[in-house]
CSV table of C-alpha atoms and ligand atoms in Angstrom, one decimal:
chain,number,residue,atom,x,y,z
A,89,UNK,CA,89.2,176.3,-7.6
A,90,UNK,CA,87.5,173.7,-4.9
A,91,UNK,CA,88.4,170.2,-5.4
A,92,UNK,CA,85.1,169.2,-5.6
A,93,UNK,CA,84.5,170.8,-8.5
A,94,UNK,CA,87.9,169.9,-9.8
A,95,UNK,CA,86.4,166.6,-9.5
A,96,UNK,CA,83.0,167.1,-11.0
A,97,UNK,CA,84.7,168.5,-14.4
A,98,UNK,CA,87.3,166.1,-14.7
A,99,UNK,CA,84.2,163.2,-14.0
A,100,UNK,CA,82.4,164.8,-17.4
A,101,UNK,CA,85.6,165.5,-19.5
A,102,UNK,CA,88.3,163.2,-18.8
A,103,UNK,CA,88.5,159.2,-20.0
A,104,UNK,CA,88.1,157.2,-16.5
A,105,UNK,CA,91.2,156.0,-16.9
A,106,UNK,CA,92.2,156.5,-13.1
A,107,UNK,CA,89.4,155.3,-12.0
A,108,UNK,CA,88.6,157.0,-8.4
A,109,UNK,CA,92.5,158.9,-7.9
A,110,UNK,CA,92.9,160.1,-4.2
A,111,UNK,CA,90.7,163.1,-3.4
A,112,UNK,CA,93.7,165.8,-3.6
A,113,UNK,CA,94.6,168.4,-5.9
A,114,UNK,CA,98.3,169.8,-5.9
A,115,UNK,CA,99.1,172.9,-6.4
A,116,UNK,CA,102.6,173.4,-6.2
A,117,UNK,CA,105.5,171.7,-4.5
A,118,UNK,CA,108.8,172.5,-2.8
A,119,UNK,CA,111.4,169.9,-1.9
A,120,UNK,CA,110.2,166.7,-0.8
A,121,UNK,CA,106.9,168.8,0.4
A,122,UNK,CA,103.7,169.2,-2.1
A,123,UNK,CA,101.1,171.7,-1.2
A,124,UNK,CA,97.4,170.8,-1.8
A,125,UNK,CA,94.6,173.0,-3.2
A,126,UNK,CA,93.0,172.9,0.5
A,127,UNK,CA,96.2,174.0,2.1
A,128,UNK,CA,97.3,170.6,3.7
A,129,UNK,CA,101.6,169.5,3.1
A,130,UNK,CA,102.4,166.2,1.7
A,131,UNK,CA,105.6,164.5,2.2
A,132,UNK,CA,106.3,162.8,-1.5
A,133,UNK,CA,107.5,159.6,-1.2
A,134,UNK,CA,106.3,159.0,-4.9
A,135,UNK,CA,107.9,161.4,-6.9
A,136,UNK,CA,105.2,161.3,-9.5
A,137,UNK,CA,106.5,157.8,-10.1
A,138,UNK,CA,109.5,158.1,-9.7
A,139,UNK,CA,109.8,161.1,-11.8
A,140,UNK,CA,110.8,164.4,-9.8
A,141,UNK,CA,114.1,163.0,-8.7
A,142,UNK,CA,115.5,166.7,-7.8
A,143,UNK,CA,112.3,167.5,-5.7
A,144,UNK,CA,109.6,169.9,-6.8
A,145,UNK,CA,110.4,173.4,-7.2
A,146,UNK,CA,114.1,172.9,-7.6
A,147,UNK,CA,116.2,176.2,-9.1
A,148,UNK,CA,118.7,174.4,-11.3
A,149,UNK,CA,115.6,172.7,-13.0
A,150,UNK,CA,113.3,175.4,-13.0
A,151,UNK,CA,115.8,178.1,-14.4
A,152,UNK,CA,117.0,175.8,-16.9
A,153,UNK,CA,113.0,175.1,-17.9
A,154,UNK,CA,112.8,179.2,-17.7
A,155,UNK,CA,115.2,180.2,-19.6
A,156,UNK,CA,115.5,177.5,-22.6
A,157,UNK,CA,111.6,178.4,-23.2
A,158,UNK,CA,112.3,181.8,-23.4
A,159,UNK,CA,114.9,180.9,-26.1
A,160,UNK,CA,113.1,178.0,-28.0
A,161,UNK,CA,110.9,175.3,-27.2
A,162,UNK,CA,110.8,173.0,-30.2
A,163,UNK,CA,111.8,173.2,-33.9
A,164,UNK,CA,111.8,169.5,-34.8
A,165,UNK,CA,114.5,167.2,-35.6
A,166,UNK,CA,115.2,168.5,-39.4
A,167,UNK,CA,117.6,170.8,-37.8
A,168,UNK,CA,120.8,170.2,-35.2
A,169,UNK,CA,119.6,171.5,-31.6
A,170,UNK,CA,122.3,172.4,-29.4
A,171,UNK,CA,120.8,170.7,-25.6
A,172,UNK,CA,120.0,167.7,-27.8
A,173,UNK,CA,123.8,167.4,-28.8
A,174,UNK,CA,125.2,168.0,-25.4
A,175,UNK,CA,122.1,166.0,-23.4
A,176,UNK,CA,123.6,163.0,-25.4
A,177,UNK,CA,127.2,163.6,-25.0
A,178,UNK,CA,126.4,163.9,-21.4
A,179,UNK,CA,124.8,160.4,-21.1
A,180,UNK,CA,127.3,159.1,-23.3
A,181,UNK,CA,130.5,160.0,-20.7
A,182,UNK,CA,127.8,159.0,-17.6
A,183,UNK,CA,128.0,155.9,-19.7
A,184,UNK,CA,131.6,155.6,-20.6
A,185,UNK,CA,131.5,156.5,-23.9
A,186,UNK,CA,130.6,153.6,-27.0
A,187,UNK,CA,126.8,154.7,-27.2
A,188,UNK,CA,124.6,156.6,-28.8
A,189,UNK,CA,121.4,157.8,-28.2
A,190,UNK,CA,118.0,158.3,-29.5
A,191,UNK,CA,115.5,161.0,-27.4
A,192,UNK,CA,111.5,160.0,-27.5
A,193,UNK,CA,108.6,161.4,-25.1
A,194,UNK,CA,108.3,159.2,-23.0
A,195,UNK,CA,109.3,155.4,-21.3
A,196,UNK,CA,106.9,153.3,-23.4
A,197,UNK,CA,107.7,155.0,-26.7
A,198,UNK,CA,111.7,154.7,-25.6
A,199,UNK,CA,111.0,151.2,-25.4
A,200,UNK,CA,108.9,151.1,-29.0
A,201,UNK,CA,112.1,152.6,-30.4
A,202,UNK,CA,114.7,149.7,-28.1
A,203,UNK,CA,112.4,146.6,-29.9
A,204,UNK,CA,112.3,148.3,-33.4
A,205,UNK,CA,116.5,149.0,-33.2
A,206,UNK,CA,117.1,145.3,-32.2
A,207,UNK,CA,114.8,143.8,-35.2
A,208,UNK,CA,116.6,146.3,-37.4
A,209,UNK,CA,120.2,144.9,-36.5
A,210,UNK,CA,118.9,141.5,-37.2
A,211,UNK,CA,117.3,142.1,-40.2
A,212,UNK,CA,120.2,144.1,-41.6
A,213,UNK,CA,123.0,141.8,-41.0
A,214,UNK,CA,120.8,139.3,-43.5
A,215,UNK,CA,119.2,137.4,-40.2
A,216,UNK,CA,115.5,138.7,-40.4
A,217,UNK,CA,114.2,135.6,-38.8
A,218,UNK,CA,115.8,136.6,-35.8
A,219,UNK,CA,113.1,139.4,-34.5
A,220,UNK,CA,111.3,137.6,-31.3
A,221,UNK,CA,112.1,139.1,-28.0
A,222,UNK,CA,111.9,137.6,-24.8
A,223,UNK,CA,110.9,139.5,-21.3
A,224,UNK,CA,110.0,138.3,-18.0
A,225,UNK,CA,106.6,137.6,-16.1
A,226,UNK,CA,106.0,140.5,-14.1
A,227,UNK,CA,107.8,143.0,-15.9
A,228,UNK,CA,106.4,146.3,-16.8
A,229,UNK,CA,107.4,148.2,-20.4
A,230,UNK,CA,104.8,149.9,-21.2
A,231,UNK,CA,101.5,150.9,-22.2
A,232,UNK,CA,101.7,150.6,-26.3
A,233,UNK,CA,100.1,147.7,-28.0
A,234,UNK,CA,103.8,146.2,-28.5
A,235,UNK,CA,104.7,147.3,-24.9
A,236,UNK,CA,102.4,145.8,-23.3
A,237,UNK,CA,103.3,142.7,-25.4
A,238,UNK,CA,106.2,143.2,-23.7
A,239,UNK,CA,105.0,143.9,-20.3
A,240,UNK,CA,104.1,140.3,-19.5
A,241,UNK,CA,100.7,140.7,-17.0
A,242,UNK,CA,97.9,139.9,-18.7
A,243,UNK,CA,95.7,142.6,-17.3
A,244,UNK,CA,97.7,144.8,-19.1
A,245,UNK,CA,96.9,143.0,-22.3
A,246,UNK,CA,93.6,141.6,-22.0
A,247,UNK,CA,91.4,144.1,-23.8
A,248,UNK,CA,94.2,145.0,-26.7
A,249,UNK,CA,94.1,141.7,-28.5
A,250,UNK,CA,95.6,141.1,-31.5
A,251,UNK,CA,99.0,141.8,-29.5
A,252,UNK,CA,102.5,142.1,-30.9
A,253,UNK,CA,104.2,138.9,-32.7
A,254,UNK,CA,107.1,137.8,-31.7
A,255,UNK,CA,107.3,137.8,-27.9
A,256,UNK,CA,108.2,134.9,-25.7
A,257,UNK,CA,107.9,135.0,-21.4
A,258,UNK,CA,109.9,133.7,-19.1
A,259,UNK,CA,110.4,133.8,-15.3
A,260,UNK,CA,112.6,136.3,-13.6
A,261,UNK,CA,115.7,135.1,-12.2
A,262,UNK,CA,115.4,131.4,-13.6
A,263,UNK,CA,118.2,130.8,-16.1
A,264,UNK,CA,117.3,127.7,-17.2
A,265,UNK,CA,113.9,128.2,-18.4
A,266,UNK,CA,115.4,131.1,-20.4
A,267,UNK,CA,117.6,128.9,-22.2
A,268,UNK,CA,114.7,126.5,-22.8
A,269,UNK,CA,112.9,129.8,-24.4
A,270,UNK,CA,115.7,130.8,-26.4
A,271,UNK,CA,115.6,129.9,-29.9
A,272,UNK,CA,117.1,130.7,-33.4
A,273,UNK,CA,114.4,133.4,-33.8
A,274,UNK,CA,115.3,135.1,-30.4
A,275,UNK,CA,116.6,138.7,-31.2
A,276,UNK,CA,116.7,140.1,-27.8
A,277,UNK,CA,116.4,139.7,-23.9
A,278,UNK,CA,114.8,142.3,-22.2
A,279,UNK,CA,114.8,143.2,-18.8
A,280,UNK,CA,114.4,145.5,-15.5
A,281,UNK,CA,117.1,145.0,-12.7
A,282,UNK,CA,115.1,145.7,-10.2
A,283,UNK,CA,111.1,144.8,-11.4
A,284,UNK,CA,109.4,148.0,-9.7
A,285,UNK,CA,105.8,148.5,-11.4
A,286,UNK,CA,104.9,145.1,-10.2
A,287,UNK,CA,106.4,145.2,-6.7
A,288,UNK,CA,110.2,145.9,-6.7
A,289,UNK,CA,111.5,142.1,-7.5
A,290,UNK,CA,115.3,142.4,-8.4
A,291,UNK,CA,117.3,140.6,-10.7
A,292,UNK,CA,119.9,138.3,-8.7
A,293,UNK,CA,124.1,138.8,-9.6
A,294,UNK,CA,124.2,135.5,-10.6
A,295,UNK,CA,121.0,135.7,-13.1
A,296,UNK,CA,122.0,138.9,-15.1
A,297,UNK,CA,125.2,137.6,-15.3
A,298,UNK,CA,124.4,133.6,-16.9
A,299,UNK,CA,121.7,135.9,-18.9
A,300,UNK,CA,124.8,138.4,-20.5
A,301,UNK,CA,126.7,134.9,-21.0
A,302,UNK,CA,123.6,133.5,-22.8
A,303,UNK,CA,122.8,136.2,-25.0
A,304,UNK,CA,126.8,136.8,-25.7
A,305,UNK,CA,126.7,132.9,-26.6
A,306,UNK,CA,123.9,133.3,-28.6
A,307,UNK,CA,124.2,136.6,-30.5
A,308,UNK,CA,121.3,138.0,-28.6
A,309,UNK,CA,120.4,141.4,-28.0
A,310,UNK,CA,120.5,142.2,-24.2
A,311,UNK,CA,118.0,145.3,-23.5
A,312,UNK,CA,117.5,146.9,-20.3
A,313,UNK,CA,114.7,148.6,-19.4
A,314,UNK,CA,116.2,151.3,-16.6
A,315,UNK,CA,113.4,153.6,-16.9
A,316,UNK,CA,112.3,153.5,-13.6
A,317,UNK,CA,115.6,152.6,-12.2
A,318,UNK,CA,117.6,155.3,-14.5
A,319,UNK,CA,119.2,158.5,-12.7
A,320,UNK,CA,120.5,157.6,-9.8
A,321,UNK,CA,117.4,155.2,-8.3
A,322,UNK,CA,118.9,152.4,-6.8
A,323,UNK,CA,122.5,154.2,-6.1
A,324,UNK,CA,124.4,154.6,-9.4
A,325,UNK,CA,123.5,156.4,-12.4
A,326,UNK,CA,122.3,153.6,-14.3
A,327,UNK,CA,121.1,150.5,-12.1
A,328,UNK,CA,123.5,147.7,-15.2
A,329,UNK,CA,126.6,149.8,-13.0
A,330,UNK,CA,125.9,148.1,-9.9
A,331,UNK,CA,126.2,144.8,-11.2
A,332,UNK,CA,128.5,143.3,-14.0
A,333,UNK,CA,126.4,143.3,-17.1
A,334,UNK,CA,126.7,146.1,-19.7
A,335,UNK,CA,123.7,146.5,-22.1
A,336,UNK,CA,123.9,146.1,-25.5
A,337,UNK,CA,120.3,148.6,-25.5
A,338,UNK,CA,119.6,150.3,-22.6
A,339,UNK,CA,116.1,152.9,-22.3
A,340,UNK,CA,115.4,155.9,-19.6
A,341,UNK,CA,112.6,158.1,-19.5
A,342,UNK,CA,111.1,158.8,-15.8
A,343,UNK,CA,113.9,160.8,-13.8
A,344,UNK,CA,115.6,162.2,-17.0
A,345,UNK,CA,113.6,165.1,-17.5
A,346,UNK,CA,113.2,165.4,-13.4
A,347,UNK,CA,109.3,166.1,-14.8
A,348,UNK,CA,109.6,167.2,-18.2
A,349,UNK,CA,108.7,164.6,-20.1
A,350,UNK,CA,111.4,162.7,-22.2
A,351,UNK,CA,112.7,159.2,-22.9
A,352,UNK,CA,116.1,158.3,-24.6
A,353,UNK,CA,117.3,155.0,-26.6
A,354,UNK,CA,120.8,154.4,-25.9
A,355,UNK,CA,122.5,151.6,-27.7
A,356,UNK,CA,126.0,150.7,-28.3
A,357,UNK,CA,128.2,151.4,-31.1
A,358,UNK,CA,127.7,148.1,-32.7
A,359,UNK,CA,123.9,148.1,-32.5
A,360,UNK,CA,123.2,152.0,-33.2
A,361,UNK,CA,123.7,151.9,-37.0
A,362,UNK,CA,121.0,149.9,-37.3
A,363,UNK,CA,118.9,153.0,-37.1
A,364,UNK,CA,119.4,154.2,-41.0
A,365,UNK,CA,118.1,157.4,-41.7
A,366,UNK,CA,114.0,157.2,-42.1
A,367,UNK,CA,114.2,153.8,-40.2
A,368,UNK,CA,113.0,155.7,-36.8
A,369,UNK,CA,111.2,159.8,-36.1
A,370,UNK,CA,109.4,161.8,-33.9
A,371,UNK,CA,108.2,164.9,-34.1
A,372,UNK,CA,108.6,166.0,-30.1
A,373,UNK,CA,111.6,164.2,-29.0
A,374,UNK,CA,114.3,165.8,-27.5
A,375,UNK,CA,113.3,169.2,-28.5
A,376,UNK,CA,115.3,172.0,-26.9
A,377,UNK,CA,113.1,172.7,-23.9
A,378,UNK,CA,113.0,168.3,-22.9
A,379,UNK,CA,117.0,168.0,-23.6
A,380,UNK,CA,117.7,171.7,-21.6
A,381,UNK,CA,116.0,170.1,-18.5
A,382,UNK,CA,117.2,166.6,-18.9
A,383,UNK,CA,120.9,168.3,-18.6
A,384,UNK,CA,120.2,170.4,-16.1
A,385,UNK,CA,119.0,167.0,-14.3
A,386,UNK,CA,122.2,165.1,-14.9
A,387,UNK,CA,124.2,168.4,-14.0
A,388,UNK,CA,122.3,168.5,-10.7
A,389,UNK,CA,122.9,164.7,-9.7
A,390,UNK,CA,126.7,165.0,-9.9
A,391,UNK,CA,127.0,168.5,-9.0
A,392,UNK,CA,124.8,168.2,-5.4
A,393,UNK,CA,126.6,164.4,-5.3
A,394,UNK,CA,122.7,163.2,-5.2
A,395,UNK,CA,123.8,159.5,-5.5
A,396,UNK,CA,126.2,159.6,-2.7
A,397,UNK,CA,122.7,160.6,-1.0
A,398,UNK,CA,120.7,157.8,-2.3
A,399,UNK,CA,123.0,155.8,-1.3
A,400,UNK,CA,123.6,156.9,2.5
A,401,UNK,CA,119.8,157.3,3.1
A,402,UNK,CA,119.0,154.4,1.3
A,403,UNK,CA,120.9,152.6,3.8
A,404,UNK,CA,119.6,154.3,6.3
A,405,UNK,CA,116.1,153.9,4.6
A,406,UNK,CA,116.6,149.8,4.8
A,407,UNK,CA,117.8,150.1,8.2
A,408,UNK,CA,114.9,152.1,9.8
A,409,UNK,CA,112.5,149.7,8.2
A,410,UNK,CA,114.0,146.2,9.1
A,411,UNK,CA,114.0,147.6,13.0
A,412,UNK,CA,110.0,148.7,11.9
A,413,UNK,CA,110.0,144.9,10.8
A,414,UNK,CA,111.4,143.1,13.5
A,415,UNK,CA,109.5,145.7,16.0
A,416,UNK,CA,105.7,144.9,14.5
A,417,UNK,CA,106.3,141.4,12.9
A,418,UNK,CA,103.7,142.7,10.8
A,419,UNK,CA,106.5,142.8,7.2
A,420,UNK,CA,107.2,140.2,5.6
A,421,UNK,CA,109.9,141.0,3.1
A,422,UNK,CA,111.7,144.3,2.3
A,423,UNK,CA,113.0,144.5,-1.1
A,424,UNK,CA,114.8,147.0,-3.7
A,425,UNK,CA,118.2,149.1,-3.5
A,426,UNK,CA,118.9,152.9,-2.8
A,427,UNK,CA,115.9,154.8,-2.8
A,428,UNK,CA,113.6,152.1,-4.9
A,429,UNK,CA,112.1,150.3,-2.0
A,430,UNK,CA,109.3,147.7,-1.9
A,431,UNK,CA,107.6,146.8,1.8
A,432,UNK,CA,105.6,144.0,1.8
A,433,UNK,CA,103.1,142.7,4.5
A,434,UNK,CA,102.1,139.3,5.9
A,435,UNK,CA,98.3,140.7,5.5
A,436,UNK,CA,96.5,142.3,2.8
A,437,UNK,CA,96.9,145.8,4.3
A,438,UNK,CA,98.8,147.9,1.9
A,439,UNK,CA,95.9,149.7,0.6
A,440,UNK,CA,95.3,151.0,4.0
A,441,UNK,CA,98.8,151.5,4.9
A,442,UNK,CA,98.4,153.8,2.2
A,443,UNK,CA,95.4,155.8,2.8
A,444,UNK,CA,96.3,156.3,6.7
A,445,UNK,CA,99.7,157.7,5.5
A,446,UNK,CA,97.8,159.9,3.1
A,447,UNK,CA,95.6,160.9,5.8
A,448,UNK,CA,98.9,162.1,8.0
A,449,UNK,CA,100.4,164.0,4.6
A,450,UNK,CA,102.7,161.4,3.2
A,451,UNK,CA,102.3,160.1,-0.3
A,452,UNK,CA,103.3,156.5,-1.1
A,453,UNK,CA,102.4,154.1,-3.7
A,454,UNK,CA,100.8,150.6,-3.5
A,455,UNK,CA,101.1,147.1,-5.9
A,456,UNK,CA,98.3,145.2,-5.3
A,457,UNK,CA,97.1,144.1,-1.5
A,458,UNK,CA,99.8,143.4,0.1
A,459,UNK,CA,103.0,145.6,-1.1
A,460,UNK,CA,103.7,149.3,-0.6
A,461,UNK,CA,106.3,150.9,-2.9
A,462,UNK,CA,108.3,153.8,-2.2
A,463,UNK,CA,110.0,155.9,-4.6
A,464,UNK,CA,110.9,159.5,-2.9
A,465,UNK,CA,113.1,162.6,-4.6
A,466,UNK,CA,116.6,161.3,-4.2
A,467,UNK,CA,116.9,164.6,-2.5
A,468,UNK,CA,115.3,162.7,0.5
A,469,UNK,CA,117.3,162.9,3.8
A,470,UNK,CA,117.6,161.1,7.3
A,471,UNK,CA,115.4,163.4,9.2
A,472,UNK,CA,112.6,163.0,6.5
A,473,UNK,CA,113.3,158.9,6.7
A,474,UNK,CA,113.0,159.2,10.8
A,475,UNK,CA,110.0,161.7,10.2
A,476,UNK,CA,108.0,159.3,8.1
A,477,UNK,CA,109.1,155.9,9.6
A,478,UNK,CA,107.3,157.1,13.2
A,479,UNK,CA,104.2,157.7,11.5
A,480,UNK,CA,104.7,154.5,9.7
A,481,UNK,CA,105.3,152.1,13.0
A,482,UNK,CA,102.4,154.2,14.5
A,483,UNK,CA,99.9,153.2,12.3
A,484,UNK,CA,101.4,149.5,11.7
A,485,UNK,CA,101.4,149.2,16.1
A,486,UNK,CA,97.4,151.2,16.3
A,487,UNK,CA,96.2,148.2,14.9
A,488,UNK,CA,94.6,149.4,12.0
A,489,UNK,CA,96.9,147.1,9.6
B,38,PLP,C1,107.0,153.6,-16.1
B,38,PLP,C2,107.7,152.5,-16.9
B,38,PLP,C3,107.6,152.4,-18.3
B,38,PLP,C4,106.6,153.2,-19.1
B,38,PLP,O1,107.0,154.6,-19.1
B,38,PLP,P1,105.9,155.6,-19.6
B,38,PLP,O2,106.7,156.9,-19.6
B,38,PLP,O3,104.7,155.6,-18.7
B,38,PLP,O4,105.5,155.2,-21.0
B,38,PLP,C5,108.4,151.4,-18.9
B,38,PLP,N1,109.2,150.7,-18.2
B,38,PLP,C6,109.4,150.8,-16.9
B,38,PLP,C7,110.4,149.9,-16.2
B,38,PLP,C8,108.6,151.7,-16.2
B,38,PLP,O5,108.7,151.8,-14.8
């Protein structure tokens, strides 16, 4: 099919959500390539947000995919299912052991099930005034009525009023106004470590670790939100590893299923039980064909050593930009860890960053005017960092930005 008509059917039949999405349709992807409808090859620097840490296309996945499907999709959760019981013994020695885990659909609804487990522990040790959680300006969560609660921006929020009781904000990296915000009614802290839907802000050492003190102090849940930063993102296989804080709750979706979509709930020993039977469902989550890919994932990160790679091009990654940066003068800050990098300019010219990269076949995401975000397959090498930083100094030095 043409684009254009692509276009014109999804303008009649789909919600305009997306408002107008960049004019390209893909049609299949290999690598760190995608393949348009017209013919033209992308370099993804996005990975569907994020998502298709493995690359598009890649055998482990797709054979796993394959061949669980031609076994058994779904059968719901009245009945044991074999790559659910192994997808969360996996996560649980990636962890260390001491959790256990919940499978949803999706990041949003892994976070629904996170709030509802920490009000739950409250209320069943005889404290149910203890059920308001606080999160941080900025942060992203979600796009559920008690998500975006959480998610404190109020675009997000604006149209969905009455929101969510029970949530208090505070600012990212300032301790003491979370201790003013703390009360005998707080139940949790929840958190990203690294901020990325609003423009990769991390978390300082020193701030997650006063914040484990606090909520230790307390007897406050801490819940982090490594959706986005899950899987190997930022150069471990959860992003709480690279600092000194452990999670009492912690939630993935994105890069779990490498594309099929699943999220997971994973809380520690203590805080689990909470979960009675009938407290917390789903219909969908981790069915066969979700948890088959979601191991085939994990078993693909350790077995191709994908984090030592995030890690040595992330470096690299950093590098090549802060020479870009001194070169052009024209970056202010660059921000994030492994391969979850944020560029931000002096001038309002992200938007065009963007769409002059897209014109030259490389896909990258913006936050507003001013910051480009940057989220390749953790599959991504040197060569394809060199590759795309030439095109990216040669449209920051032609002037356009
Ligand atoms: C994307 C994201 C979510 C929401 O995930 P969905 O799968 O879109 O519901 C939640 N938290 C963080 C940190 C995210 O990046």
């Amino acid at each position: 099919m043409k684009l254009e008509d692509i276009i014109l059917i999804d303008k009649e039949n789909y919600m305009n959500t997306f408002g107008e999405r960049t004019p390209v349709c893909f049609e299949y992807g290999k690598g760190v390539y995608l393949y348009s409808s017209d013919g033209k090859k992308y370099t993804d620097l996005f990975a569907g947000i994020a998502v298709n840490i493995l690359g598009h296309g890649h055998p482990a996945l797709t054979e796993a995919i394959c061949s669980q499907a031609k076994k058994l999709i779904h059968c719901s959760n009245l009945y044991y299912n074999e790559p659910q019981a192994l997808l969360a013994q996996k996560l649980n020695g990636l962890i260390g052991g001491g959790y256990k885990m919940f499978f949803a659909n999706s990041g949003a609804e892994a976070n629904e099930g996170a709030i509802k487990l920490a009000r739950a522990y409250f209320n069943k040790k005889g404290m149910p005034y203890k059920n308001e959680i606080i999160t941080m300006n900025h942060s992203f969560h979600g796009r559920t009525v008690t998500t975006i609660t959480a998610t404190a921006q109020p675009k997000y929020q604006k149209y969905f009023t009455p929101l969510t009781p029970g949530f208090k904000y505070s600012e990212p990296n300032d301790i003491e106004m979370l201790e003013n915000t703390v009360n005998e009614h707080t139940c949790a802290v929840m958190l990203e470590i690294i901020q990325g839907e609003s423009g990769v802000y991390p978390m300082t050492e020193n701030f997650l670790d006063k914040v484990r003190e606090l909520c230790r102090e307390k007897d406050i849940l801490l819940i982090i939100d490594e959706v986005q930063t899950g899987i190997g993102r930022t150069g471990s296989m959860f992003a709480y590893q690279n600092t000194k804080v452990k999670p009492d709750i912690f939630t993935l979706a994105k890069a779990l299923g490498g594309g099929v979509p699943i999220g997971a709930v994973c809380a520690s020993d203590e805080v689990a039980p909470a979960f009675s039977p009938g407290d917390h469902g789903t219909t969908f989550g981790g069915n066969p064909l979700a948890c088959a890919a979601a191991l085939a994932v994990l078993e693909t990160v350790e077995k191709e050593s994908i984090i030592d790679n995030v890690n040595e091009t992330g470096k690299y990654f950093f590098e090549t930009l802060e020479k870009i940066k001194k070169e052009t003068g024209s970056i202010k800050e660059i921000r994030g860890r492994g391969l979850m990098i944020g560029i931000e300019f002096n001038e309002p010219c992200a938007v065009n960053v963007k769409n002059r990269l897209f014109e030259k076949g490389y896909l990258v995401g913006s936050v507003g005017n001013n910051i480009l975000r940057i989220l390749p397959p953790l599959i991504f090498n040197k060569e394809n960092v060199e590759d795309f930083a030439k095109v990216l100094s040669e449209i920051i030095n032609g002037g356009s930005v």
